[in-house]
Amino acid sequence: MLANRLLQFLLLYFLAIGGLLAMKYLLGLSDYVIPGVAAMATAFTEMAAIYLGDLLDSLRVALLGHALSLLLAAGVGILASRSTALGSLIRAAAYTVQTYPIVAVAPIIFILLGDGLASRLLITILVCYFPLLLTTISVLTEPVADIEHFFISTGRNRWSLQVAIRLYENMGKLITVVAGSATLAMVGTIVAEFVAADAGIGFSIRKALYQSDLAHILVALFLVGIWTSIYLGVLETAGALIEKKWRNPAGGG
Amino acid sequence: MATFWHSSVALLVALLGPFSLFSPSFATAADEQIAYRLKWLINASTAGDVVAEAEGLFAAEGLQVAILPGGPERDAIREVELGRAHFGVASADQVIRGLAKGAPIVVVAQLFQVNPLNWIYRPEQTTISSGDDLRGKVIGVTYGGNDETILRTLLQRHHIGEEEVQLFSVRHDYTPFYQKKVDLWPLYRNAQGVIIGEKLRAAGEAFAFFNPDQAGVRFVANSVITSAKLLAEKPELVQRFTTALRRGWQLAMAPEHAERTAELIHRFDRETPLPLIREQLALTRELVAHPSPADIGRIDLVAWQETEAIMLEQKQIDRPVDIATALHPLAE
């Protein structure tokens, strides 16, 4: 799975680079519009190590933000699923906040939390938390009629049992959303660094954009893509293992 | 391919004309259709462009011009090279960086004779009488922006090490400056300078501006560019555009036309109250019609050469571009 993800990314990345280069040479464009192979190679050798450091800085925030988002989404989702009124209110809040552009919310966040790690983290959580929350609420409020009917009819239905049944029956869906939200965590971190930070890969991309340096941007995108593919691959592999173990706890067939 | 793009632009201008920022009221069917990409949104810094269109000065030269607002993701040099715009506005550092990478562009007019980039500060908290006073201060800087290049040049010329100042990465909102976490904050004196100044005034706070130009760093700001190909193939078109634009700026900067210019800008810049636009225009006049209205559009070769020297010094470009060869002042 991991190797597949990496190969798929490399294929797509180099196809895109090939497309850009084809456009450059067909239209006779300067290195300012689209850098040539030599300029790209120079940018890679000059910037890869620097950007790798920036990427690691971003990863720290993305991983932490993703983990916190998962915990929050699970906690709030379970709470919301207990009460229809609370669930409805949380869903309404989730939809509303999701429509707000982060650049508009960012000044409020910076006033409240300052310019450090906390602001970057909160923006990351804001971007990747809501899809997770909505999925959790959706899973936990959707009855698994066939199984729950048995426990209801035998008078053994409890809330905790109901949560367990619904999580178990929707494990595949949850794993897909958790893995997918990993990319959102990375997007959130980069957005946060883009709007206000002095560190991280998003900040480096912003600097390169100011200088119209597409070669540097391509190096940064390469590293972000590699990391995202690795992280996705690891999550998917872990998800597949967990699902397998969950469905077959004895390990037998 | 460029012909294809130019045809596409003509089609775009024709289709979007009624929906674009400007519905040219003076244009005729025989007019040549031109796309003109600004560097930023419509505000006082684009006064001459707005006036040239609204007062029919482009039309008088047989041009139907679609003025396209710019923004952080818009790059006039790229659009001109791709043939998506005939003319554009770019800052000098963008132009020099573009030339260093082989972009086939030329400069046909210089909009600002004095760079509007300043740093705002509170005199009660910070004293700045020369570049030396930057030592020990918390200074806002847009990393990668031309203010970073200017600031680093200032520090270097005043023998101030980076460890002797604290650089603060600035963003779109001014909260850290309002919260007094930053001593000096970069802005355009004639645009944000007026708006932020008004807020500080309302809060009863005194403010002042540090102008790097007065500290000896001359760095050219916005200029009008076109492609070398268009200049070579249609010099009369470039001439007509430049003439209309220069007349637009002359009219926009004329004190007797100030009210009309402010109203025209206000149609597009609704967020800025009219009194502030008037103030912005007065300041823009000092930067554009400098030292006199006859200098509007003048290309200042010495300032361009100094800008190139600074960029070389700061390693923003890896080789000289001989900027004089890309400057094409067109006599009216």
Coordinates of C-alpha atoms in Angstrom, one line a residue:
Chain A
M1 CA 0.0 0.0 0.0
L2 CA 2.8 2.4 1.0
A3 CA 4.9 1.5 -2.0
N4 CA 1.9 2.0 -4.2
R5 CA 1.1 5.4 -2.8
L6 CA 4.7 6.5 -3.4
L7 CA 4.8 5.2 -6.9
Q8 CA 1.4 6.8 -7.7
F9 CA 2.6 10.1 -6.4
L10 CA 5.9 10.0 -8.3
L11 CA 4.1 9.1 -11.4
L12 CA 1.7 12.0 -11.1
Y13 CA 4.4 14.4 -10.0
F14 CA 6.7 13.7 -12.9
L15 CA 3.7 13.6 -15.4
A16 CA 2.9 17.1 -14.2
I17 CA 6.5 18.3 -14.5
G18 CA 6.6 16.7 -17.9
G19 CA 3.5 18.6 -18.9
L20 CA 5.0 21.9 -17.6
L21 CA 8.2 21.3 -19.5
A22 CA 6.4 20.4 -22.7
M23 CA 4.4 23.7 -22.4
K24 CA 7.6 25.6 -21.7
Y25 CA 9.5 24.3 -24.7
L26 CA 6.6 24.2 -27.1
L27 CA 5.7 27.9 -26.3
G28 CA 9.3 29.0 -25.8
L29 CA 8.6 30.3 -22.4
S30 CA 11.3 31.8 -20.1
D31 CA 12.6 30.3 -16.9
Y32 CA 10.5 33.0 -15.1
V33 CA 7.2 31.5 -16.2
I34 CA 8.3 27.8 -16.1
P35 CA 11.8 26.9 -15.0
G36 CA 13.8 24.6 -17.2
V37 CA 15.3 21.2 -16.2
A38 CA 18.6 22.8 -15.2
A39 CA 16.8 25.5 -13.0
M40 CA 14.7 22.7 -11.4
A41 CA 17.8 20.6 -10.7
T42 CA 19.6 23.6 -9.2
A43 CA 16.6 24.5 -7.0
F44 CA 16.4 20.9 -5.8
T45 CA 20.1 20.7 -4.9
E46 CA 20.0 24.1 -3.2
M47 CA 16.7 23.9 -1.4
A48 CA 15.8 20.2 -0.8
A49 CA 17.7 20.0 2.5
I50 CA 16.4 23.4 3.7
Y51 CA 12.9 22.5 2.8
L52 CA 13.2 19.1 4.4
G53 CA 13.9 20.9 7.7
D54 CA 10.9 23.1 7.1
L55 CA 8.7 20.1 6.2
L56 CA 9.7 18.4 9.4
D57 CA 8.7 21.5 11.3
S58 CA 5.3 21.4 9.6
L59 CA 4.9 17.7 10.1
R60 CA 5.2 18.1 13.8
V61 CA 2.2 20.5 13.8
A62 CA 0.3 18.4 11.2
L63 CA 0.7 15.1 13.2
L64 CA -0.2 16.7 16.5
G65 CA -3.1 18.6 14.9
H66 CA -4.4 15.4 13.3
A67 CA -4.2 13.4 16.6
L68 CA -6.0 16.2 18.5
S69 CA -8.6 16.4 15.8
L70 CA -9.3 12.7 16.0
L71 CA -9.6 12.8 19.8
L72 CA -11.9 15.9 19.6
A73 CA -14.0 14.5 16.8
A74 CA -14.4 11.2 18.6
G75 CA -15.3 12.8 22.0
V76 CA -17.6 15.5 20.6
G77 CA -19.1 13.1 18.1
I78 CA -20.0 10.6 20.8
L79 CA -21.5 13.3 23.1
A80 CA -23.4 14.8 20.2
S81 CA -24.9 11.4 19.3
R82 CA -26.4 11.0 22.7
S83 CA -28.7 14.0 22.3
T84 CA -30.6 14.9 19.1
A85 CA -30.7 18.6 20.1
L86 CA -27.0 18.8 20.9
G87 CA -26.1 16.8 17.8
S88 CA -28.1 19.1 15.7
L89 CA -26.5 22.2 17.2
I90 CA -23.0 20.7 16.8
R91 CA -23.7 19.8 13.1
A92 CA -25.0 23.4 12.5
A93 CA -21.9 24.8 14.1
A94 CA -19.6 22.5 12.2
Y95 CA -21.2 23.4 8.8
T96 CA -21.1 27.1 9.6
V97 CA -17.5 27.2 10.8
Q98 CA -16.4 25.1 7.9
T99 CA -17.7 27.7 5.5
Y100 CA -15.5 30.5 7.0
P101 CA -12.3 31.1 5.1
I102 CA -9.4 30.6 7.5
V103 CA -7.7 33.8 6.4
A104 CA -10.8 35.7 7.8
V105 CA -10.7 33.8 11.0
A106 CA -7.0 33.9 11.4
P107 CA -6.7 37.4 12.9
I108 CA -9.1 36.4 15.7
I109 CA -7.0 33.3 16.4
F110 CA -3.8 35.3 16.5
I111 CA -5.4 37.8 18.9
L112 CA -6.5 35.0 21.2
L113 CA -3.5 32.7 21.0
G114 CA -0.6 34.8 19.7
D115 CA 1.8 33.9 16.9
G116 CA 3.2 30.7 18.1
L117 CA 2.6 27.0 17.8
A118 CA -0.9 27.2 19.4
S119 CA -2.3 29.3 16.5
R120 CA -0.8 27.0 13.8
L121 CA -2.2 24.0 15.7
L122 CA -5.7 25.4 16.1
I123 CA -5.9 26.3 12.4
T124 CA -4.8 22.8 11.5
I125 CA -7.5 21.4 13.7
L126 CA -10.1 23.7 12.3
V127 CA -9.4 22.5 8.8
C128 CA -9.3 18.7 9.5
Y129 CA -11.6 18.3 12.5
F130 CA -15.0 19.0 11.0
P131 CA -15.0 16.3 8.3
L132 CA -14.0 13.8 11.1
L133 CA -16.7 15.1 13.4
L134 CA -19.4 15.0 10.8
T135 CA -18.5 11.4 9.9
T136 CA -18.4 10.4 13.5
I137 CA -21.8 11.9 14.2
S138 CA -23.2 10.4 11.0
V139 CA -21.9 6.9 12.0
L140 CA -23.1 7.1 15.6
T141 CA -26.6 8.4 14.8
E142 CA -27.2 5.8 12.1
P143 CA -28.8 2.6 13.6
V144 CA -27.5 -0.8 12.5
A145 CA -31.0 -2.1 12.6
D146 CA -30.4 -5.8 12.2
I147 CA -28.0 -6.1 15.1
E148 CA -29.4 -3.5 17.4
H149 CA -32.9 -5.0 17.0
F150 CA -31.7 -8.1 18.8
F151 CA -30.3 -6.3 21.8
I152 CA -33.4 -4.0 22.0
S153 CA -35.8 -6.9 21.8
T154 CA -33.8 -8.8 24.5
G155 CA -33.7 -5.7 26.7
R156 CA -29.9 -5.6 26.7
N157 CA -29.4 -2.5 24.7
R158 CA -27.1 0.1 26.3
W159 CA -25.7 3.3 25.0
S160 CA -22.1 2.0 25.1
L161 CA -23.1 -1.2 23.3
Q162 CA -24.8 0.8 20.7
V163 CA -21.7 3.0 20.1
A164 CA -19.5 -0.1 19.9
I165 CA -21.9 -1.8 17.3
R166 CA -22.0 1.3 15.1
L167 CA -18.3 1.9 15.3
Y168 CA -17.6 -1.8 14.5
E169 CA -20.0 -1.9 11.6
N170 CA -18.6 1.3 10.1
M171 CA -14.9 0.6 10.7
G172 CA -14.0 0.7 7.0
K173 CA -15.7 4.1 6.5
L174 CA -14.0 5.5 9.7
I175 CA -10.6 4.3 8.6
T176 CA -11.1 5.9 5.2
V177 CA -12.0 9.2 6.7
V178 CA -9.2 9.1 9.3
A179 CA -6.7 8.5 6.4
G180 CA -8.3 11.1 4.2
S181 CA -8.2 13.7 7.0
A182 CA -4.4 13.2 7.3
T183 CA -4.1 15.2 4.0
L184 CA -6.4 17.8 5.5
A185 CA -4.2 18.1 8.5
M186 CA -1.3 18.8 6.2
V187 CA -3.3 21.3 4.2
G188 CA -4.4 23.0 7.5
T189 CA -0.8 23.3 8.6
I190 CA 0.4 24.8 5.3
V191 CA -2.5 27.2 5.3
A192 CA -1.7 28.3 8.8
E193 CA 2.0 28.8 7.9
F194 CA 0.9 30.6 4.7
V195 CA -1.2 33.2 6.5
A196 CA 1.0 33.7 9.5
A197 CA 4.1 32.0 10.6
D198 CA 7.8 32.3 10.3
A199 CA 8.6 28.6 10.0
G200 CA 7.4 25.5 8.2
I201 CA 7.0 24.5 4.6
G202 CA 3.9 26.8 4.1
F203 CA 6.0 29.8 5.1
S204 CA 8.7 28.7 2.6
I205 CA 6.2 28.4 -0.2
R206 CA 4.9 31.9 0.6
K207 CA 8.4 33.3 0.3
A208 CA 9.0 31.5 -3.0
L209 CA 5.6 32.8 -4.3
Y210 CA 6.6 36.4 -3.4
Q211 CA 9.7 35.9 -5.5
S212 CA 7.8 34.2 -8.3
D213 CA 10.2 31.3 -7.9
L214 CA 8.3 28.3 -9.4
A215 CA 11.4 26.0 -9.2
H216 CA 11.5 26.4 -5.4
I217 CA 7.7 25.9 -5.2
L218 CA 8.0 22.6 -7.2
V219 CA 10.7 21.4 -4.8
A220 CA 8.5 22.1 -1.8
L221 CA 5.5 20.5 -3.5
F222 CA 7.6 17.4 -4.2
L223 CA 8.5 17.0 -0.5
V224 CA 5.0 17.7 0.7
G225 CA 3.7 15.1 -1.8
I226 CA 6.3 12.5 -0.7
W227 CA 5.4 13.0 2.9
T228 CA 1.6 12.9 2.3
S229 CA 2.0 9.7 0.3
I230 CA 4.0 8.1 3.1
Y231 CA 1.6 9.2 5.8
L232 CA -1.4 8.1 3.8
G233 CA 0.2 4.8 3.0
V234 CA 1.1 4.1 6.7
L235 CA -2.4 5.1 7.9
E236 CA -4.0 2.9 5.2
T237 CA -1.8 -0.1 6.1
A238 CA -2.4 0.4 9.8
G239 CA -6.2 0.8 9.1
A240 CA -6.2 -2.4 7.0
L241 CA -4.4 -4.3 9.8
I242 CA -6.8 -2.9 12.5
E243 CA -9.8 -3.8 10.4
K244 CA -8.5 -7.3 9.8
K245 CA -7.8 -7.8 13.5
W246 CA -11.1 -6.3 14.5
R247 CA -13.1 -8.5 12.2
N248 CA -11.1 -11.6 13.0
P249 CA -9.8 -11.2 16.6
A250 CA -8.9 -14.9 17.0
G251 CA -6.6 -14.6 13.9
G252 CA -8.3 -17.6 12.3
G253 CA -10.4 -17.8 9.2
Chain B
M1 CA 0.8 30.6 -30.1
A2 CA 1.0 34.2 -28.9
T3 CA -1.4 35.1 -31.7
F4 CA -3.8 32.4 -30.3
W5 CA -3.5 33.9 -26.9
H6 CA -4.0 37.5 -28.2
S7 CA -7.1 36.3 -30.1
S8 CA -8.4 34.6 -26.9
V9 CA -7.8 37.8 -25.0
A10 CA -9.7 39.8 -27.6
L11 CA -12.6 37.3 -27.4
L12 CA -12.4 37.5 -23.6
V13 CA -12.5 41.2 -23.6
A14 CA -15.4 41.2 -26.0
L15 CA -17.4 38.6 -24.0
L16 CA -16.6 39.9 -20.5
G17 CA -16.7 43.6 -21.4
P18 CA -20.1 44.2 -20.0
F19 CA -19.3 42.3 -16.8
S20 CA -15.7 43.5 -16.2
L21 CA -14.8 46.3 -13.8
F22 CA -15.0 48.8 -16.6
S23 CA -17.7 48.9 -19.2
P24 CA -15.9 51.2 -21.7
S25 CA -18.4 53.8 -22.7
F26 CA -16.2 55.5 -25.3
A27 CA -15.1 52.4 -27.2
T28 CA -16.0 51.8 -30.8
A29 CA -16.0 48.6 -32.8
A30 CA -12.8 49.6 -34.5
D31 CA -10.9 49.9 -31.2
E32 CA -8.1 47.6 -30.5
Q33 CA -8.8 45.3 -27.5
I34 CA -6.2 45.4 -24.8
A35 CA -5.9 43.5 -21.5
Y36 CA -4.0 45.4 -18.8
R37 CA -3.2 43.5 -15.6
L38 CA -2.7 45.5 -12.5
K39 CA -0.4 44.5 -9.6
W40 CA -3.0 44.9 -7.0
L41 CA -6.7 45.7 -6.5
I42 CA -8.1 49.1 -7.6
N43 CA -7.1 51.8 -5.0
A44 CA -5.4 55.1 -5.0
S45 CA -2.2 53.5 -6.4
T46 CA -4.1 52.8 -9.6
A47 CA -5.7 56.2 -9.9
G48 CA -4.3 57.0 -13.4
D49 CA -5.3 53.7 -14.8
V50 CA -8.9 54.2 -13.6
V51 CA -9.1 57.8 -14.9
A52 CA -7.5 56.9 -18.3
E53 CA -10.3 54.4 -18.8
A54 CA -13.2 56.3 -17.3
E55 CA -12.4 59.6 -19.0
G56 CA -12.1 58.0 -22.4
L57 CA -8.4 58.6 -22.8
F58 CA -7.7 55.0 -24.0
A59 CA -10.7 55.3 -26.3
A60 CA -9.3 58.5 -27.7
E61 CA -6.2 56.5 -28.8
G62 CA -8.4 53.8 -30.3
L63 CA -8.0 51.3 -27.5
Q64 CA -10.6 49.3 -25.6
V65 CA -8.8 48.4 -22.4
A66 CA -10.0 45.8 -19.9
I67 CA -8.4 46.7 -16.6
L68 CA -7.8 43.5 -14.7
P69 CA -7.3 43.8 -11.0
G70 CA -4.2 42.1 -9.6
G71 CA -3.5 40.3 -6.3
P72 CA -0.9 38.2 -4.6
E73 CA -1.4 35.3 -6.9
R74 CA -1.4 37.4 -10.1
D75 CA 1.8 38.0 -11.9
A76 CA 1.7 40.5 -14.7
I77 CA 5.1 39.4 -16.1
R78 CA 3.9 35.8 -16.5
E79 CA 0.6 37.0 -18.1
V80 CA 2.4 39.3 -20.5
E81 CA 4.8 36.6 -21.6
L82 CA 2.0 34.1 -22.0
G83 CA 0.1 36.6 -24.1
R84 CA -2.8 36.8 -21.7
A85 CA -2.3 40.5 -21.1
H86 CA -0.8 43.1 -23.4
F87 CA 0.4 45.4 -20.6
G88 CA 0.8 45.0 -16.9
V89 CA 2.1 46.6 -13.7
A90 CA 5.0 45.0 -11.9
S91 CA 7.4 46.1 -9.2
A92 CA 11.0 46.7 -10.1
D93 CA 12.2 43.7 -8.3
Q94 CA 9.8 41.5 -10.2
V95 CA 11.0 43.0 -13.5
I96 CA 14.6 42.5 -12.7
R97 CA 14.0 39.0 -11.4
G98 CA 12.1 38.2 -14.6
L99 CA 14.8 39.6 -16.8
A100 CA 17.4 37.5 -14.9
K101 CA 15.3 34.5 -15.9
G102 CA 15.0 35.4 -19.5
A103 CA 11.5 36.9 -19.5
P104 CA 11.2 38.9 -22.7
I105 CA 9.7 42.1 -21.2
V106 CA 10.3 45.8 -21.4
V107 CA 9.4 48.7 -19.1
V108 CA 7.6 51.5 -20.8
A109 CA 6.7 53.8 -17.9
Q110 CA 7.5 54.1 -14.2
L111 CA 4.4 54.9 -12.1
F112 CA 6.0 55.8 -8.8
Q113 CA 8.9 58.3 -8.8
V114 CA 9.3 57.7 -5.0
N115 CA 8.8 54.2 -3.6
P116 CA 5.7 54.3 -1.4
L117 CA 7.1 51.5 0.8
N118 CA 7.6 52.9 4.4
W119 CA 7.6 51.5 7.9
I120 CA 5.0 52.9 10.3
Y121 CA 6.0 53.4 13.9
R122 CA 5.0 55.1 17.1
P123 CA 7.3 58.0 18.0
E124 CA 6.4 57.6 21.7
Q125 CA 7.7 54.1 21.7
T126 CA 10.4 54.2 18.9
T127 CA 12.8 56.9 17.8
I128 CA 14.0 56.7 14.3
S129 CA 16.0 59.6 13.0
S130 CA 18.4 57.5 10.8
G131 CA 19.0 54.0 9.6
D132 CA 21.3 53.5 12.6
D133 CA 18.3 53.7 14.9
L134 CA 17.0 50.4 13.6
R135 CA 19.4 48.7 15.9
G136 CA 17.6 46.8 18.7
K137 CA 14.2 47.3 17.2
V138 CA 11.5 44.7 16.4
I139 CA 10.9 45.2 12.6
G140 CA 8.1 43.8 10.5
V141 CA 9.2 42.2 7.3
T142 CA 7.5 40.4 4.5
Y143 CA 9.9 37.5 3.9
G144 CA 10.5 37.2 0.2
G145 CA 9.0 40.6 -0.4
N146 CA 10.8 43.7 -1.7
D147 CA 10.6 45.2 1.8
E148 CA 12.9 42.4 3.0
T149 CA 15.5 43.3 0.3
I150 CA 15.2 47.0 1.2
L151 CA 15.5 46.3 4.9
R152 CA 18.5 44.0 4.6
T153 CA 20.2 46.6 2.4
L154 CA 19.5 49.2 5.1
L155 CA 20.9 47.0 7.8
Q156 CA 24.0 46.2 5.8
R157 CA 24.7 49.8 4.9
H158 CA 24.4 50.8 8.6
H159 CA 26.5 47.9 9.7
I160 CA 23.7 46.4 11.8
G161 CA 24.0 42.6 12.2
E162 CA 20.8 40.5 12.0
E163 CA 21.3 39.5 15.6
E164 CA 21.1 43.2 16.6
V165 CA 17.4 43.5 15.4
Q166 CA 14.4 41.2 15.7
L167 CA 12.7 40.5 12.5
F168 CA 9.0 39.8 12.6
S169 CA 7.2 38.0 9.8
V170 CA 4.3 40.2 8.8
R171 CA 1.0 39.0 7.4
H172 CA -2.2 40.6 6.1
D173 CA -3.6 41.9 9.4
Y174 CA -1.9 44.5 11.6
T175 CA -2.7 43.0 15.0
P176 CA 0.9 42.6 16.2
F177 CA 1.5 46.3 15.5
Y178 CA -1.7 47.3 17.2
Q179 CA -0.7 45.2 20.2
K180 CA 2.7 47.0 20.2
K181 CA 4.6 43.7 19.7
V182 CA 6.4 45.2 16.7
D183 CA 8.1 48.6 16.6
L184 CA 8.1 49.1 12.8
W185 CA 5.6 47.7 10.3
P186 CA 6.0 47.8 6.5
L187 CA 3.2 49.3 4.4
Y188 CA 2.5 51.5 1.4
R189 CA 2.5 55.0 2.7
N190 CA -0.2 56.2 0.3
A191 CA -2.6 53.3 0.7
Q192 CA -2.5 51.3 4.0
G193 CA -0.5 54.1 5.7
V194 CA -3.6 56.4 5.5
I195 CA -6.0 53.7 6.8
I196 CA -3.8 52.5 9.7
G197 CA -2.9 56.1 10.5
E198 CA -6.6 56.9 10.8
K199 CA -7.1 54.1 13.2
L200 CA -4.2 55.1 15.3
R201 CA -5.4 58.7 15.3
A202 CA -8.8 57.6 16.4
A203 CA -7.2 55.7 19.2
G204 CA -5.3 58.8 20.2
E205 CA -1.9 57.4 19.2
A206 CA 0.8 59.4 17.4
F207 CA 2.5 57.7 14.5
A208 CA 5.3 58.5 12.0
F209 CA 6.8 56.8 8.9
F210 CA 10.3 55.7 8.3
N211 CA 11.1 56.1 4.6
P212 CA 14.1 54.0 3.3
D213 CA 14.5 56.4 0.4
Q214 CA 15.5 59.1 2.8
A215 CA 17.9 56.7 4.5
G216 CA 19.7 56.4 1.2
V217 CA 18.1 53.2 -0.3
R218 CA 16.5 54.0 -3.6
F219 CA 14.4 51.0 -4.8
V220 CA 12.0 51.5 -7.7
A221 CA 8.4 50.5 -7.2
N222 CA 5.6 49.9 -9.7
S223 CA 6.2 50.2 -13.4
V224 CA 4.3 49.4 -16.6
I225 CA 5.6 46.5 -18.6
T226 CA 4.8 45.0 -22.0
S227 CA 6.4 42.3 -24.1
A228 CA 9.5 43.0 -26.1
K229 CA 7.7 41.4 -29.1
L230 CA 4.7 43.7 -28.9
L231 CA 7.1 46.7 -28.7
A232 CA 9.0 45.5 -31.7
E233 CA 6.0 44.6 -33.8
K234 CA 3.5 47.3 -32.8
P235 CA 5.5 50.2 -31.4
E236 CA 2.7 52.6 -32.3
L237 CA 0.2 50.6 -30.2
V238 CA 2.6 50.7 -27.2
Q239 CA 3.0 54.4 -27.8
R240 CA -0.8 55.0 -27.9
F241 CA -1.3 53.0 -24.7
T242 CA 1.5 54.7 -22.9
T243 CA 0.4 58.1 -24.0
A244 CA -3.2 57.5 -22.8
L245 CA -2.0 56.1 -19.6
R246 CA 0.3 59.0 -18.9
R247 CA -2.5 61.4 -19.7
G248 CA -4.7 59.4 -17.3
W249 CA -2.1 59.8 -14.5
Q250 CA -1.6 63.5 -15.3
L251 CA -5.4 64.1 -15.1
A252 CA -5.7 61.9 -12.0
M253 CA -3.0 63.8 -10.2
A254 CA -4.2 67.2 -11.1
P255 CA -5.6 68.9 -7.9
E256 CA -8.6 70.3 -9.8
H257 CA -9.6 66.7 -10.8
A258 CA -9.0 65.2 -7.4
E259 CA -12.7 65.0 -6.4
R260 CA -13.7 63.2 -9.6
T261 CA -10.7 60.8 -9.3
A262 CA -11.6 60.0 -5.7
E263 CA -15.2 59.2 -6.8
L264 CA -14.0 57.0 -9.6
I265 CA -11.7 55.0 -7.3
H266 CA -14.5 54.8 -4.7
R267 CA -16.7 53.0 -7.2
F268 CA -14.3 50.1 -7.0
D269 CA -12.8 50.5 -3.6
R270 CA -16.1 50.7 -1.6
E271 CA -14.4 49.6 1.7
T272 CA -12.3 52.8 1.9
P273 CA -14.3 55.9 2.9
L274 CA -14.2 58.8 0.4
P275 CA -12.3 61.2 2.8
L276 CA -9.5 58.6 3.2
I277 CA -9.3 58.1 -0.6
R278 CA -8.9 61.9 -0.9
E279 CA -6.0 61.7 1.6
Q280 CA -4.5 58.7 -0.2
L281 CA -4.7 60.6 -3.5
A282 CA -2.9 63.6 -2.1
L283 CA -0.1 61.3 -0.9
T284 CA 0.0 59.4 -4.2
R285 CA 0.5 62.8 -6.0
E286 CA 3.6 63.4 -3.9
L287 CA 5.0 60.0 -5.0
V288 CA 4.0 60.0 -8.6
A289 CA 4.2 63.6 -9.7
H290 CA 7.7 64.0 -8.2
P291 CA 9.4 66.4 -8.3
S292 CA 6.8 67.9 -10.7
P293 CA 3.8 66.8 -12.7
A294 CA 6.1 66.8 -15.8
D295 CA 7.8 63.8 -14.3
I296 CA 4.8 61.5 -14.3
G297 CA 5.7 58.2 -16.0
R298 CA 9.4 59.2 -16.2
I299 CA 11.8 56.2 -16.1
D300 CA 14.5 57.0 -13.6
L301 CA 17.5 55.1 -15.0
V302 CA 19.8 55.8 -12.0
A303 CA 17.2 54.5 -9.6
W304 CA 16.7 51.4 -11.7
Q305 CA 20.4 50.8 -11.8
E306 CA 20.6 51.2 -8.0
T307 CA 17.7 48.7 -7.6
E308 CA 19.6 46.2 -9.8
A309 CA 22.8 46.8 -7.8
I310 CA 20.8 46.1 -4.5
M311 CA 19.4 42.9 -5.9
L312 CA 22.8 41.7 -6.9
E313 CA 24.2 42.7 -3.5
Q314 CA 21.4 40.8 -1.7
K315 CA 21.8 37.8 -4.1
Q316 CA 18.3 38.2 -5.3
I317 CA 19.6 37.7 -8.8
D318 CA 22.7 35.7 -9.8
R319 CA 23.9 37.9 -12.6
P320 CA 23.6 41.5 -13.8
V321 CA 20.7 42.1 -16.2
D322 CA 21.9 45.4 -17.6
I323 CA 18.6 47.0 -16.8
A324 CA 19.1 50.0 -19.1
T325 CA 18.5 47.7 -22.1
A326 CA 15.0 46.8 -20.8
L327 CA 13.9 50.4 -20.2
H328 CA 12.0 52.0 -23.1
P329 CA 10.7 55.4 -22.2
L330 CA 8.4 56.5 -24.9
A331 CA 8.2 60.2 -25.7
E332 CA 4.7 61.6 -26.1

